[in-house]
């Protein structure tokens, strides 16, 4: 298969064949023998292969086939040219009679009896020369309706007949500007759409049929073919009705105002009830004897010349395109097969569902472990939202900053006044120089109450974030299992709300504990308090002796004092209370942040290592009856994709076989 894969053997083969064919055709031209030759043995297998590929509709896979496309304005003589080439009658008439793309496959065969059949809508209808025009009309009605509408579904006509050139051509509806009675208003757009679709691919040869009676640059078909083939390198012109407008025809085809790269061939088709043999004789006579037409070079006139040119062009594009087609088919086939293999297996039993489920849970767990715990982001390199360890620490820092910067954490606020009023209220019948613990606790409680929303808000924010991450990971790992996604998502939600509830009650408890007890074993508390107390003498001196209303306290900052001179008897205690609280509050905040961090880490580990699996499995098994059975159904989109891939693979596989077969034939021919 080596040389077959790269198509080199094929190219050489076609080039050799072309050389043989050209020699024979030249000989035929001199003797006016119809176009029959060993061409059939050479090019025919290739053409057959392409026709088979066309029949398989390989174009649906985006593979373009080399094609001769016949275009022309309405009544320019397209059908007549095809008739002349095939030697049979095609439907002719007023208005558009070609309403669907007609694929004409002409094949020479040695028998004197011709064999004709139509292929369309997956069936074959046999016919004969006398009835073929009617059969085409019937088939057209079946494809495009019996009105005047058109359709893009092709109809194939196979003509096996002695002496016809081996050619496959596509006749398209003629271009008409003005809809006639019974035609849809957008008939022009419809026809133009079909024509463009066929002539746009680089692999198409445009056979532009022009009537000698019109001015070429005004032809709609010229305008269209120039849109897709500006230089005209793949456009060949057939000029019909040479007999009707011989004046100036030579000048028209030599001036080439319309960029026809592959040249002009002037013809005269059958007129009235002439037989095809007579028509060829009349044509030959016309171009030999007519005073004006006889001046046109013989290589540019007559149906046999057209047939020869077309077969040559056809062989050339076959040679040019086939290796590429072979390559594309192989590529697409391989791509489709590997895509199919990548698709999830269809689930066909509860055991398979469970296996798939465990697979999802396992891989989701591993992903979460990486991003939530270990900080490995290889699966989500560019998705910062999923870089969880970093995001969590960021959120924790923000939480800590909020705590430290809130009004409750500012020791200058309402300096000593709060302490004084609390002390006044906690007075009892006791010696005045004891610092009542209730005073300390009631200030502490007020402060803790003041910040109590913050840890709860933080926990809610954290869980909202974790939920988005967990659900997105679960969805990602179950994306091929549409049926599993719903319950996986539900399990994710339930799991997170459960964990969130736990966290919130833990936080509430933690805040509650801070309110109830003032304790720390941290020596920082004592040393901080001592340091702060050392500032007392300076403070008193500034405020009481010197009478300032502002004082700077080391470790606290500039404080403003109002009317505190009136409370001189409790001032010492109030100051002491303030400094104890200031030193202790730092301990409280640190505890709120530290234990939150530990709690967070603990919850995340718990979530990933324990709770998730439990929750998902219990969701799957207990909560919803028949969940597993429902999961055996595939989502419509996945099923559709699988179906499409299977069809593609079948089609491409058959196409590959077709091409493989011709390579075998070529090899055999060489022997
Ligand atoms: P289509 O609409 O392009 O398929 O055109 P047809 O093949 O149906 O031809 C339109 C008309 O032109 C028919 O009446 C043909 O008989 C006539 N016609 C086609 N070719 C020639 C020709 O070479 N000479 C003459 N005199 N009439 C022709
Ligand atoms: Mg026609």
CSV table of N, CA and C and ligand atoms in Angstrom, one decimal, residues 78-80 91-92 97-98 171-172 174, ligand 2:
chain,number,residue,atom,x,y,z
A,78,UNK,N,-27.2,23.8,-23.4
A,78,UNK,CA,-26.5,22.9,-22.6
A,78,UNK,C,-27.0,21.4,-22.9
A,79,UNK,N,-28.3,21.3,-22.8
A,79,UNK,CA,-28.8,19.9,-23.0
A,79,UNK,C,-28.5,19.4,-24.4
A,80,UNK,N,-28.5,20.3,-25.4
A,80,UNK,CA,-28.2,19.9,-26.7
A,80,UNK,C,-26.8,19.4,-26.8
A,91,UNK,N,-34.5,15.8,-22.3
A,91,UNK,CA,-35.7,16.7,-22.3
A,91,UNK,C,-35.3,18.0,-22.8
A,92,UNK,N,-36.0,18.6,-23.8
A,92,UNK,CA,-35.8,19.9,-24.2
A,92,UNK,C,-37.1,20.6,-24.2
A,97,UNK,N,-36.1,23.0,-18.1
A,97,UNK,CA,-36.5,21.6,-18.0
A,97,UNK,C,-35.5,20.9,-17.1
A,98,UNK,N,-34.2,21.4,-17.1
A,98,UNK,CA,-33.3,20.8,-16.1
A,98,UNK,C,-33.5,21.4,-14.8
A,171,UNK,N,-24.9,18.3,-15.5
A,171,UNK,CA,-25.8,19.4,-16.2
A,171,UNK,C,-26.5,20.1,-15.0
A,172,UNK,N,-26.5,21.4,-15.0
A,172,UNK,CA,-27.2,22.1,-14.0
A,172,UNK,C,-28.3,22.9,-14.6
A,174,UNK,N,-30.5,25.8,-16.0
A,174,UNK,CA,-30.0,27.1,-16.6
A,174,UNK,C,-30.3,28.3,-15.8
B,2,LIG,MG1,-31.5,21.9,-20.4
